[in-house]
Backbone as ProteinMPNN parsed JSONL, in Angstrom:
{"seq_chain_A": "MNEEIDFILDSAEESMNAAIAHLEKSFLNIRAGKASPAMLGSVFVDYYGSQTPLNQVAKISIPDARTITVQPFEKNLLHTIEKAIMIANLGFNPMNNGDVVIISVPPLTEERRRDLAKQAKAEAEDAKISVRNVRKDANTDIKKLEKDGMSEDVCKSAEDEVQTLTNTYIKKIDELTAAKEAEIMKV", "coords_chain_A": {"N_chain_A": [[74.233, 118.468, 131.052], [75.64, 116.149, 129.691], [74.318, 115.764, 127.393], [76.126, 117.785, 126.433], [78.577, 116.295, 126.258], [77.926, 113.928, 124.09], [77.255, 115.472, 121.712], [79.829, 116.401, 121.644], [81.088, 113.801, 121.344], [79.579, 113.143, 118.768], [79.759, 114.945, 116.869], [82.747, 114.756, 116.871], [82.809, 111.869, 115.531], [81.646, 112.513, 113.164], [83.242, 114.271, 111.704], [85.471, 112.318, 111.613], [84.385, 110.17, 110.203], [83.848, 112.087, 107.41], [86.626, 112.287, 107.183], [87.479, 109.622, 106.412], [86.02, 109.413, 104.322], [87.129, 111.016, 102.57], [89.728, 110.231, 102.172], [88.458, 107.662, 100.465], [87.849, 108.483, 98.156], [90.094, 110.067, 97.468], [91.509, 107.925, 97.055], [90.061, 106.725, 94.631], [91.342, 108.307, 92.998], [93.856, 107.178, 92.308], [95.251, 105.552, 90.012], [95.423, 101.573, 89.584], [96.144, 100.588, 87.403], [93.921, 99.211, 86.079], [91.286, 100.919, 83.813], [89.143, 103.031, 84.375], [86.278, 105.012, 85.04], [86.617, 107.062, 86.638], [89.289, 108.222, 86.632], [89.483, 109.928, 84.701], [88.581, 112.152, 86.639], [89.56, 114.37, 87.761], [89.903, 115.779, 85.272], [88.594, 118.68, 83.332], [86.903, 120.722, 81.287], [86.9, 123.809, 79.102], [83.719, 124.499, 78.409], [82.14, 126.605, 76.677], [83.025, 129.072, 77.895], [83.448, 128.392, 80.547], [84.88, 126.398, 82.9], [84.415, 122.588, 82.987], [83.57, 120.022, 84.492], [84.496, 117.233, 82.976], [82.59, 114.829, 83.148], [80.325, 115.752, 82.205], [80.045, 117.285, 80.317], [80.406, 115.096, 78.473], [79.617, 111.599, 77.812], [81.877, 108.939, 79.481], [82.738, 105.935, 78.778], [84.213, 102.124, 79.423], [85.069, 100.434, 77.482], [86.85, 97.929, 77.406], [89.204, 96.46, 79.859], [91.683, 97.683, 79.601], [90.977, 100.53, 78.003], [89.251, 103.529, 77.943], [86.552, 105.683, 76.723], [85.637, 108.382, 75.434], [82.453, 109.811, 74.019], [81.899, 112.894, 73.139], [78.676, 114.873, 74.018], [78.348, 117.21, 72.279], [79.517, 117.222, 69.014], [81.663, 119.199, 68.446], [83.64, 119.577, 70.076], [85.189, 117.69, 70.474], [87.863, 117.776, 69.99], [88.365, 119.513, 72.126], [88.007, 118.43, 74.649], [90.393, 116.392, 73.984], [92.423, 117.934, 74.293], [92.266, 119.255, 76.729], [92.438, 116.777, 78.145], [95.04, 116.014, 77.836], [96.395, 118.175, 79.07], [95.877, 117.566, 81.592], [97.704, 116.281, 82.261], [97.782, 113.546, 82.695], [99.137, 111.054, 82.089], [98.327, 110.152, 80.062], [97.691, 109.291, 76.619], [95.144, 110.423, 74.689], [93.59, 109.81, 71.59], [91.482, 111.063, 68.647], [88.92, 109.473, 66.841], [87.0, 110.737, 65.244], [84.507, 110.514, 65.712], [84.484, 109.786, 68.573], [86.734, 110.007, 71.488], [89.608, 108.158, 72.347], [91.423, 106.594, 74.626], [93.865, 104.929, 75.37], [95.172, 102.949, 78.319], [97.889, 102.499, 79.593], [99.96, 100.023, 80.795], [101.261, 99.775, 84.25], [104.028, 100.138, 85.045], [106.608, 98.14, 87.532], [108.302, 100.301, 89.125], [106.3, 102.1, 88.975], [104.185, 101.457, 89.872], [105.079, 101.014, 92.685], [105.506, 103.945, 93.031], [102.643, 104.481, 92.97], [101.857, 103.017, 95.139], [103.296, 104.154, 97.571], [102.085, 106.929, 96.95], [99.433, 106.67, 97.698], [100.087, 105.835, 100.606], [100.676, 107.832, 101.537], [98.673, 109.453, 101.385], [96.846, 108.292, 103.047], [98.433, 108.648, 105.443], [97.706, 111.386, 105.884], [94.87, 111.355, 106.196], [95.043, 109.63, 108.383], [96.331, 111.654, 110.498], [93.979, 113.676, 110.144], [92.333, 112.589, 111.657], [93.698, 112.154, 113.849], [94.176, 115.226, 114.426], [90.882, 115.434, 115.196], [90.51, 114.177, 117.104], [91.958, 115.481, 119.255], [90.803, 117.685, 119.434], [88.299, 117.152, 120.373], [88.904, 116.388, 122.982], [90.043, 118.972, 123.821], [87.538, 120.197, 124.164], [86.601, 118.601, 126.016], [88.172, 118.939, 128.187], [87.967, 121.487, 128.639], [84.966, 121.638, 129.123], [85.344, 119.826, 132.041], [86.872, 121.904, 133.182], [85.076, 123.746, 133.644], [82.892, 122.425, 135.791], [82.104, 120.181, 134.867], [82.23, 116.735, 136.004], [84.859, 114.859, 136.586], [85.168, 111.75, 136.631], [83.178, 111.709, 134.461], [84.421, 113.12, 132.891], [86.767, 111.605, 132.095], [86.031, 109.172, 131.316], [84.538, 109.879, 128.882], [86.917, 110.949, 127.39], [88.237, 108.651, 126.919], [86.113, 107.201, 125.645], [86.582, 109.124, 122.69], [89.019, 108.33, 122.351], [88.803, 105.663, 121.855], [87.131, 105.659, 119.399], [88.796, 106.825, 118.098], [90.412, 105.179, 117.811], [89.407, 103.032, 116.381], [88.671, 104.266, 113.849], [91.154, 104.746, 112.942], [92.58, 102.44, 112.492], [90.175, 101.475, 110.24], [91.017, 103.325, 108.361], [94.012, 101.709, 108.139], [92.998, 99.387, 106.534], [92.033, 100.237, 104.475], [93.976, 100.964, 103.211], [95.532, 99.04, 103.232], [94.136, 97.344, 101.4], [94.222, 98.712, 98.939], [96.721, 98.972, 98.313], [97.221, 96.123, 97.742], [95.733, 96.198, 95.604], [97.226, 97.807, 94.02], [99.475, 96.489, 93.736], [98.784, 94.124, 92.292], [99.282, 92.485, 89.387]], "CA_chain_A": [[75.588, 118.546, 131.025], [75.775, 114.918, 129.201], [74.511, 116.639, 126.189], [77.543, 118.472, 125.315], [79.376, 115.139, 125.806], [77.492, 113.378, 123.217], [77.476, 116.643, 121.035], [81.337, 116.361, 121.08], [81.562, 112.898, 120.612], [78.446, 112.951, 117.671], [80.722, 116.061, 115.91], [84.022, 113.627, 116.622], [82.575, 110.696, 114.718], [81.112, 112.61, 111.473], [84.619, 114.365, 111.194], [86.084, 110.609, 111.197], [83.991, 109.873, 108.846], [84.402, 112.828, 106.468], [88.322, 111.972, 106.461], [87.394, 108.576, 105.809], [85.245, 109.661, 102.679], [87.706, 111.72, 101.561], [90.894, 109.051, 101.473], [88.094, 107.069, 99.966], [88.078, 109.703, 96.975], [91.664, 109.933, 97.411], [91.784, 106.216, 96.707], [89.612, 106.461, 93.361], [91.821, 109.002, 91.661], [95.176, 106.425, 92.208], [94.618, 104.102, 89.459], [95.633, 100.516, 89.895], [96.506, 99.954, 86.022], [92.684, 98.87, 85.391], [90.581, 101.48, 83.126], [88.09, 103.501, 85.569], [85.87, 106.478, 84.465], [87.12, 108.117, 88.224], [90.647, 108.119, 86.24], [89.013, 111.323, 84.507], [87.914, 112.633, 87.512], [90.119, 115.84, 88.029], [89.908, 116.86, 83.851], [87.748, 119.668, 83.408], [86.945, 120.86, 79.979], [86.566, 124.7, 78.617], [82.928, 124.471, 77.629], [81.8, 128.059, 76.259], [83.896, 129.696, 78.474], [83.205, 128.002, 81.781], [85.727, 124.973, 83.466], [83.368, 121.986, 83.51], [83.716, 118.472, 84.503], [84.145, 116.22, 81.647], [81.725, 113.888, 83.113], [78.868, 117.109, 82.409], [80.057, 117.586, 78.803], [80.784, 113.822, 77.51], [79.747, 109.936, 78.086], [82.843, 108.282, 79.165], [82.818, 104.41, 79.196], [84.904, 101.462, 80.169], [84.86, 98.762, 76.588], [87.608, 97.128, 77.955], [90.114, 96.245, 80.998], [92.683, 98.866, 79.408], [90.745, 101.332, 76.912], [88.284, 104.405, 77.963], [86.154, 106.387, 75.444], [84.999, 109.471, 75.74], [82.26, 110.505, 73.539], [81.291, 114.506, 73.712], [77.505, 115.095, 73.595], [78.538, 117.899, 71.262], [80.833, 116.744, 68.138], [82.821, 120.332, 68.387], [84.201, 119.332, 71.471], [86.206, 116.603, 70.741], [89.496, 118.443, 70.084], [88.654, 120.529, 73.132], [88.494, 117.303, 75.062], [91.622, 115.888, 73.96], [93.266, 118.822, 74.592], [92.308, 118.837, 78.427], [93.086, 115.229, 79.133], [96.554, 116.316, 78.062], [96.603, 119.403, 80.13], [95.143, 117.296, 82.836], [98.85, 115.397, 82.861], [97.389, 111.92, 83.604], [100.034, 110.24, 81.465], [97.463, 109.245, 78.586], [97.68, 109.764, 75.297], [94.298, 110.218, 73.69], [93.566, 109.749, 70.366], [89.962, 110.939, 68.513], [88.124, 109.116, 65.525], [86.077, 111.344, 64.828], [82.977, 109.958, 66.676], [84.97, 109.462, 69.981], [88.058, 110.091, 71.888], [89.845, 106.89, 72.575], [92.37, 106.789, 75.401], [94.703, 103.402, 76.338], [95.417, 102.97, 79.504], [99.272, 101.908, 79.73], [100.211, 98.951, 81.616], [102.002, 99.929, 85.206], [105.481, 99.371, 85.333], [107.203, 98.091, 88.571], [108.483, 101.554, 89.72], [105.241, 103.2, 88.81], [103.198, 100.515, 91.125], [105.781, 101.359, 93.799], [105.101, 105.18, 93.579], [101.551, 104.921, 93.414], [101.699, 102.889, 96.575], [103.818, 105.375, 98.24], [100.889, 108.202, 97.076], [98.573, 105.76, 98.464], [100.369, 105.819, 101.946], [100.829, 109.058, 101.69], [97.297, 109.636, 101.464], [96.104, 107.311, 104.025], [98.645, 109.385, 106.679], [96.955, 112.438, 105.857], [93.63, 110.893, 106.704], [95.191, 109.257, 110.16], [96.66, 113.087, 110.258], [92.777, 114.411, 110.588], [91.681, 111.662, 112.417], [94.255, 112.458, 115.319], [93.757, 116.516, 115.094], [89.49, 115.396, 115.172], [90.524, 113.784, 118.547], [92.908, 116.674, 119.838], [89.931, 118.931, 119.636], [87.509, 116.565, 120.988], [89.883, 116.567, 123.992], [90.478, 120.027, 124.352], [86.342, 120.678, 124.354], [86.023, 117.645, 126.837], [88.759, 119.657, 128.974], [86.722, 122.831, 128.934], [83.735, 121.29, 130.213], [85.755, 119.585, 133.148], [86.923, 123.337, 133.827], [83.476, 124.465, 133.873], [82.278, 121.638, 136.868], [81.75, 118.622, 135.176], [82.807, 116.007, 137.061], [86.169, 114.153, 136.183], [85.056, 110.634, 136.139], [82.643, 111.694, 133.137], [85.018, 113.895, 131.506], [87.752, 111.306, 131.881], [85.048, 108.084, 130.309], [84.315, 110.664, 127.526], [88.081, 110.918, 126.689], [88.215, 107.196, 126.763], [85.359, 107.194, 124.111], [86.662, 109.342, 121.901], [90.052, 107.175, 122.171], [87.976, 104.808, 120.839], [86.518, 106.109, 118.198], [90.387, 107.385, 117.14], [91.51, 103.675, 117.224], [88.537, 102.137, 114.838], [88.88, 105.037, 112.365], [92.441, 104.338, 112.345], [92.04, 100.624, 112.153], [89.618, 101.387, 109.434], [91.97, 103.745, 107.461], [94.893, 101.127, 107.919], [92.484, 98.381, 106.325], [91.712, 100.681, 103.517], [95.007, 101.415, 102.438], [96.432, 97.34, 102.709], [93.44, 96.696, 100.274], [94.732, 99.522, 98.181], [98.137, 98.538, 97.706], [97.057, 95.006, 96.894], [95.003, 96.2, 94.129], [97.942, 98.331, 92.835], [100.992, 95.563, 93.488], [98.518, 92.789, 91.864], [99.797, 92.891, 87.964]], "C_chain_A": [[76.064, 117.246, 129.975], [75.878, 115.367, 127.658], [75.388, 117.179, 125.324], [78.198, 117.477, 125.429], [78.838, 114.636, 124.565], [77.391, 114.166, 122.163], [78.961, 116.344, 120.477], [81.816, 115.162, 120.545], [80.88, 112.244, 118.811], [79.71, 113.992, 116.253], [82.091, 115.174, 116.125], [83.593, 112.84, 115.179], [82.411, 111.147, 113.371], [82.867, 113.388, 111.39], [85.303, 113.658, 110.906], [85.529, 110.382, 110.169], [84.293, 110.536, 107.496], [85.775, 112.414, 106.296], [88.317, 110.229, 105.912], [87.061, 108.501, 104.349], [86.451, 110.673, 101.822], [89.056, 110.708, 101.537], [90.18, 108.159, 100.554], [88.265, 107.475, 97.93], [89.111, 109.774, 96.751], [92.483, 108.768, 96.417], [91.533, 106.227, 95.006], [90.798, 106.988, 92.242], [93.45, 108.563, 91.152], [94.869, 105.694, 91.225], [95.73, 103.003, 89.318], [95.984, 99.851, 88.652], [95.371, 99.482, 85.399], [92.211, 100.168, 84.723], [89.555, 101.51, 84.399], [87.393, 104.554, 84.902], [86.471, 107.637, 85.606], [88.489, 108.509, 87.421], [90.742, 109.416, 85.473], [88.704, 112.423, 85.235], [88.288, 114.15, 87.269], [90.27, 116.586, 86.014], [88.318, 117.361, 83.508], [88.207, 120.181, 81.81], [86.298, 122.579, 79.57], [84.909, 124.42, 77.842], [82.122, 125.991, 77.869], [82.15, 129.059, 77.692], [84.011, 129.599, 80.14], [83.974, 126.304, 82.127], [84.211, 123.639, 84.006], [83.962, 120.602, 83.548], [83.355, 117.845, 83.029], [83.307, 115.167, 81.654], [80.467, 114.695, 82.266], [79.061, 117.15, 80.84], [80.454, 115.901, 77.626], [80.087, 112.28, 78.433], [81.46, 109.397, 78.118], [82.485, 106.869, 79.864], [84.14, 103.803, 79.051], [84.835, 99.83, 78.845], [85.526, 97.646, 77.355], [88.461, 97.412, 79.261], [91.041, 97.949, 80.65], [92.522, 100.057, 78.462], [89.446, 102.417, 77.831], [87.695, 105.184, 76.896], [85.266, 107.144, 76.198], [84.084, 110.123, 74.602], [81.192, 111.968, 73.797], [79.716, 114.402, 73.613], [77.547, 116.343, 72.473], [80.225, 117.531, 70.35], [82.191, 117.749, 68.393], [83.359, 120.102, 68.872], [85.11, 118.503, 71.556], [88.047, 116.96, 70.7], [89.918, 119.152, 71.556], [89.04, 119.388, 74.283], [89.691, 116.582, 75.087], [92.805, 116.866, 74.561], [93.205, 118.822, 76.123], [92.684, 117.886, 78.678], [94.613, 115.186, 78.649], [97.184, 117.511, 79.007], [96.848, 118.732, 81.348], [96.577, 116.641, 83.617], [98.532, 114.174, 84.142], [98.229, 110.711, 83.03], [99.488, 109.756, 80.26], [97.437, 110.038, 77.584], [96.29, 110.006, 74.381], [94.553, 110.772, 72.688], [91.83, 110.037, 69.879], [89.862, 110.052, 66.961], [87.222, 109.448, 64.707], [84.757, 111.73, 65.392], [83.847, 110.648, 68.336], [86.02, 109.73, 70.717], [88.646, 108.825, 72.829], [91.212, 106.984, 73.752], [93.036, 104.816, 76.038], [95.732, 103.534, 77.76], [96.749, 101.852, 79.744], [99.36, 100.923, 80.785], [101.054, 99.339, 82.991], [103.053, 99.197, 84.761], [105.788, 98.801, 86.891], [107.251, 99.228, 89.732], [107.452, 102.447, 89.692], [104.366, 102.161, 90.117], [103.609, 101.039, 92.595], [105.58, 103.025, 94.283], [103.729, 105.57, 94.0], [101.114, 104.089, 94.646], [102.131, 103.558, 97.695], [102.647, 106.809, 98.328], [100.335, 107.476, 98.243], [98.496, 105.635, 100.267], [100.037, 107.102, 102.598], [99.523, 109.978, 102.432], [96.399, 109.235, 103.042], [96.846, 107.893, 105.407], [98.025, 110.687, 106.859], [95.646, 112.083, 106.824], [94.221, 110.524, 108.384], [95.433, 110.972, 110.548], [95.056, 113.821, 110.867], [92.355, 114.074, 111.216], [92.248, 112.31, 113.566], [93.926, 114.019, 115.557], [91.983, 116.469, 115.621], [89.508, 114.984, 116.732], [90.643, 114.586, 119.244], [92.077, 117.7, 120.117], [88.978, 118.452, 120.448], [87.855, 116.678, 122.975], [89.768, 117.114, 124.733], [89.175, 120.402, 125.177], [86.116, 119.686, 125.544], [86.944, 118.454, 128.22], [88.133, 120.981, 129.986], [85.97, 122.541, 129.56], [84.045, 120.921, 131.549], [86.046, 121.296, 134.035], [85.886, 124.12, 134.442], [82.595, 123.674, 134.942], [82.042, 120.901, 136.666], [82.594, 118.018, 135.885], [84.176, 115.07, 136.141], [85.831, 112.834, 135.934], [84.297, 110.555, 134.564], [83.504, 112.361, 132.071], [85.988, 112.63, 130.507], [87.184, 109.536, 130.868], [84.812, 108.945, 128.846], [85.819, 110.831, 126.437], [88.409, 109.554, 125.972], [87.579, 106.501, 125.398], [85.996, 108.025, 122.883], [88.322, 108.371, 121.132], [89.537, 106.225, 121.811], [87.895, 104.221, 119.493], [88.073, 106.512, 117.464], [90.94, 106.238, 116.758], [90.648, 103.127, 116.35], [88.66, 102.947, 113.561], [90.711, 105.076, 111.959], [92.726, 103.089, 111.759], [91.177, 100.664, 110.151], [90.337, 102.27, 108.072], [93.21, 102.537, 107.087], [94.09, 99.438, 106.356], [92.327, 98.894, 104.752], [92.778, 100.731, 102.391], [96.221, 99.836, 102.102], [95.41, 97.256, 101.538], [93.625, 97.501, 98.643], [96.115, 98.986, 97.195], [98.053, 97.467, 97.469], [96.784, 95.083, 95.646], [96.224, 96.972, 93.334], [98.939, 97.393, 92.773], [100.271, 94.825, 92.127], [98.615, 93.143, 90.263], [98.68, 92.153, 87.23]], "O_chain_A": [[77.101, 117.542, 129.381], [76.859, 115.395, 126.915], [75.504, 117.158, 124.099], [78.837, 117.436, 124.378], [79.555, 115.081, 123.669], [77.44, 113.404, 121.198], [79.27, 116.119, 119.307], [82.64, 115.104, 119.632], [81.344, 111.417, 118.026], [80.191, 113.653, 115.172], [82.497, 114.899, 114.996], [83.963, 113.146, 114.046], [82.854, 110.483, 112.434], [83.676, 112.64, 110.841], [86.011, 113.928, 109.936], [86.167, 110.377, 109.116], [84.829, 109.92, 106.575], [86.106, 112.168, 105.136], [89.127, 109.781, 105.101], [87.575, 107.824, 103.458], [86.472, 110.91, 100.614], [89.311, 110.471, 100.356], [90.92, 107.677, 99.697], [88.655, 106.861, 96.937], [89.361, 109.518, 95.574], [93.406, 108.713, 95.604], [92.396, 105.887, 94.197], [91.127, 106.485, 91.168], [94.126, 109.065, 90.254], [93.962, 104.926, 91.545], [96.86, 103.355, 88.982], [96.144, 98.631, 88.679], [95.496, 99.247, 84.198], [93.01, 100.984, 85.183], [89.216, 100.594, 85.148], [88.076, 105.08, 84.023], [86.697, 108.824, 85.37], [88.78, 109.612, 87.883], [91.803, 110.041, 85.472], [88.549, 113.531, 84.722], [87.553, 114.977, 86.73], [90.687, 117.707, 85.722], [87.27, 116.718, 83.444], [89.311, 120.111, 81.271], [85.082, 122.645, 79.749], [84.95, 124.125, 76.648], [81.642, 126.399, 78.926], [81.273, 129.655, 78.317], [84.511, 130.461, 80.862], [83.576, 125.259, 81.612], [83.391, 123.725, 84.92], [84.743, 120.165, 82.702], [82.378, 117.934, 82.285], [83.095, 114.512, 80.633], [79.666, 113.964, 81.683], [78.04, 117.023, 80.164], [80.668, 115.81, 76.417], [80.203, 112.14, 79.651], [82.184, 109.411, 77.123], [82.1, 106.662, 81.015], [85.112, 104.465, 78.689], [84.645, 98.65, 79.141], [84.952, 96.669, 77.835], [88.426, 98.551, 79.726], [90.99, 98.991, 81.303], [93.525, 100.644, 78.058], [88.644, 101.706, 78.437], [88.497, 105.386, 75.984], [84.494, 106.884, 77.121], [84.671, 111.038, 74.025], [80.126, 112.052, 74.407], [79.489, 113.49, 72.817], [76.566, 116.343, 71.73], [81.399, 117.545, 70.721], [83.356, 117.368, 68.509], [84.413, 120.31, 68.271], [85.855, 118.439, 72.534], [89.034, 116.47, 71.248], [91.03, 119.34, 72.048], [90.162, 119.376, 74.79], [90.076, 116.129, 76.165], [93.833, 116.529, 75.148], [94.169, 118.355, 76.73], [93.468, 117.89, 79.626], [95.347, 114.31, 79.106], [98.311, 117.576, 79.5], [97.751, 119.064, 82.116], [96.748, 116.475, 84.825], [98.733, 113.937, 85.334], [98.053, 109.558, 83.425], [100.116, 109.019, 79.5], [97.212, 111.248, 77.594], [96.451, 109.715, 73.196], [95.284, 111.743, 72.491], [90.939, 109.45, 70.491], [90.763, 110.095, 66.124], [86.718, 108.837, 63.765], [84.16, 112.801, 65.5], [83.698, 111.728, 68.908], [86.745, 109.411, 69.774], [88.148, 108.58, 73.927], [92.087, 107.736, 73.323], [92.625, 103.962, 76.823], [96.779, 104.148, 77.962], [96.616, 100.657, 80.011], [98.662, 101.158, 81.772], [102.172, 99.028, 82.581], [103.101, 98.069, 84.27], [104.868, 99.193, 87.609], [106.635, 99.247, 90.797], [107.555, 103.52, 90.288], [104.121, 102.592, 91.243], [102.817, 101.39, 93.469], [105.51, 103.394, 95.456], [103.415, 106.418, 94.835], [100.06, 104.409, 95.195], [101.459, 103.583, 98.726], [102.402, 107.498, 99.319], [100.652, 107.606, 99.425], [97.525, 105.453, 101.001], [99.449, 107.403, 103.637], [99.406, 110.725, 103.404], [95.61, 109.843, 103.765], [96.217, 107.772, 106.458], [97.823, 111.08, 108.008], [95.498, 112.493, 107.976], [93.822, 111.12, 109.384], [94.396, 111.501, 110.951], [95.041, 114.428, 111.938], [91.67, 114.869, 111.859], [91.518, 112.982, 114.295], [93.459, 114.316, 116.657], [91.653, 117.366, 116.396], [88.648, 115.398, 117.508], [89.731, 114.801, 120.042], [92.408, 118.583, 120.908], [88.649, 119.214, 121.357], [87.091, 116.987, 123.889], [89.525, 116.811, 125.901], [89.226, 120.784, 126.347], [85.174, 120.104, 126.217], [86.321, 118.538, 129.279], [87.952, 121.28, 131.166], [85.956, 122.994, 130.704], [83.333, 121.42, 132.42], [85.579, 121.691, 135.103], [85.862, 124.875, 135.414], [81.481, 124.174, 135.096], [81.614, 120.194, 137.579], [83.59, 118.544, 136.38], [84.049, 114.796, 134.947], [86.21, 112.521, 134.805], [84.589, 109.739, 133.69], [83.423, 112.265, 130.847], [86.103, 112.485, 129.29], [87.856, 108.971, 130.005], [84.992, 108.366, 127.774], [85.853, 110.839, 125.206], [88.746, 109.393, 124.799], [88.045, 105.75, 124.541], [85.856, 107.374, 121.848], [88.585, 107.976, 119.996], [90.339, 105.756, 121.003], [88.218, 103.228, 118.841], [88.241, 106.411, 116.249], [91.691, 106.063, 115.799], [91.205, 102.645, 115.363], [88.736, 102.451, 112.437], [91.257, 105.383, 110.9], [93.075, 102.878, 110.598], [91.575, 100.041, 109.166], [90.178, 101.874, 106.918], [93.438, 102.353, 105.891], [94.768, 98.796, 105.553], [92.473, 98.073, 103.847], [92.639, 100.608, 101.174], [97.136, 99.618, 101.308], [96.004, 97.05, 100.479], [93.289, 97.05, 97.548], [96.349, 98.75, 96.01], [98.971, 97.237, 96.682], [97.26, 94.417, 94.726], [96.279, 96.827, 92.112], [99.456, 97.342, 91.657], [100.87, 94.829, 91.051], [97.982, 94.133, 89.897], [98.635, 92.169, 85.999]]}, "name": "protein", "num_of_chains": 1, "seq": "MNEEIDFILDSAEESMNAAIAHLEKSFLNIRAGKASPAMLGSVFVDYYGSQTPLNQVAKISIPDARTITVQPFEKNLLHTIEKAIMIANLGFNPMNNGDVVIISVPPLTEERRRDLAKQAKAEAEDAKISVRNVRKDANTDIKKLEKDGMSEDVCKSAEDEVQTLTNTYIKKIDELTAAKEAEIMKV"}
């Protein structure tokens, strides 16, 4: 019987870890004024009829804090890459010099920083909702075990463990959010 509770706790922790991983990935897409290859993570290029991630058809590098260069592996992709960046609607104005696509990352305005901070908070809230849903599912599974004859004390302590896990992950989400907000608001 206890291995069933261990399984419920392990799967709950795994799901909560997945929520944190998703949040961290979402935070990478929120730019904080500094150039980063992750900013172009959502750009897909039409490569011989199929949509291919930009980083698979070009080398993305950061020569300085405000510039991203994209060097295609095949020169005939220059205009396609330029168009794909425009279509991705990231707020960038790419230029090409015949060899590479150069993107100047504009400095963020105060208003844009606030919008990005709100976006980060919204992502964090989604992660918290995911963690709470995992808690609810785990508690439901534990209650089923109790109905099937498991002792009330064992089930109660399992529910307490689920709550402890939930508190730990919510705290981790708050810490990640505070760090991202500080990064965004730093001029």
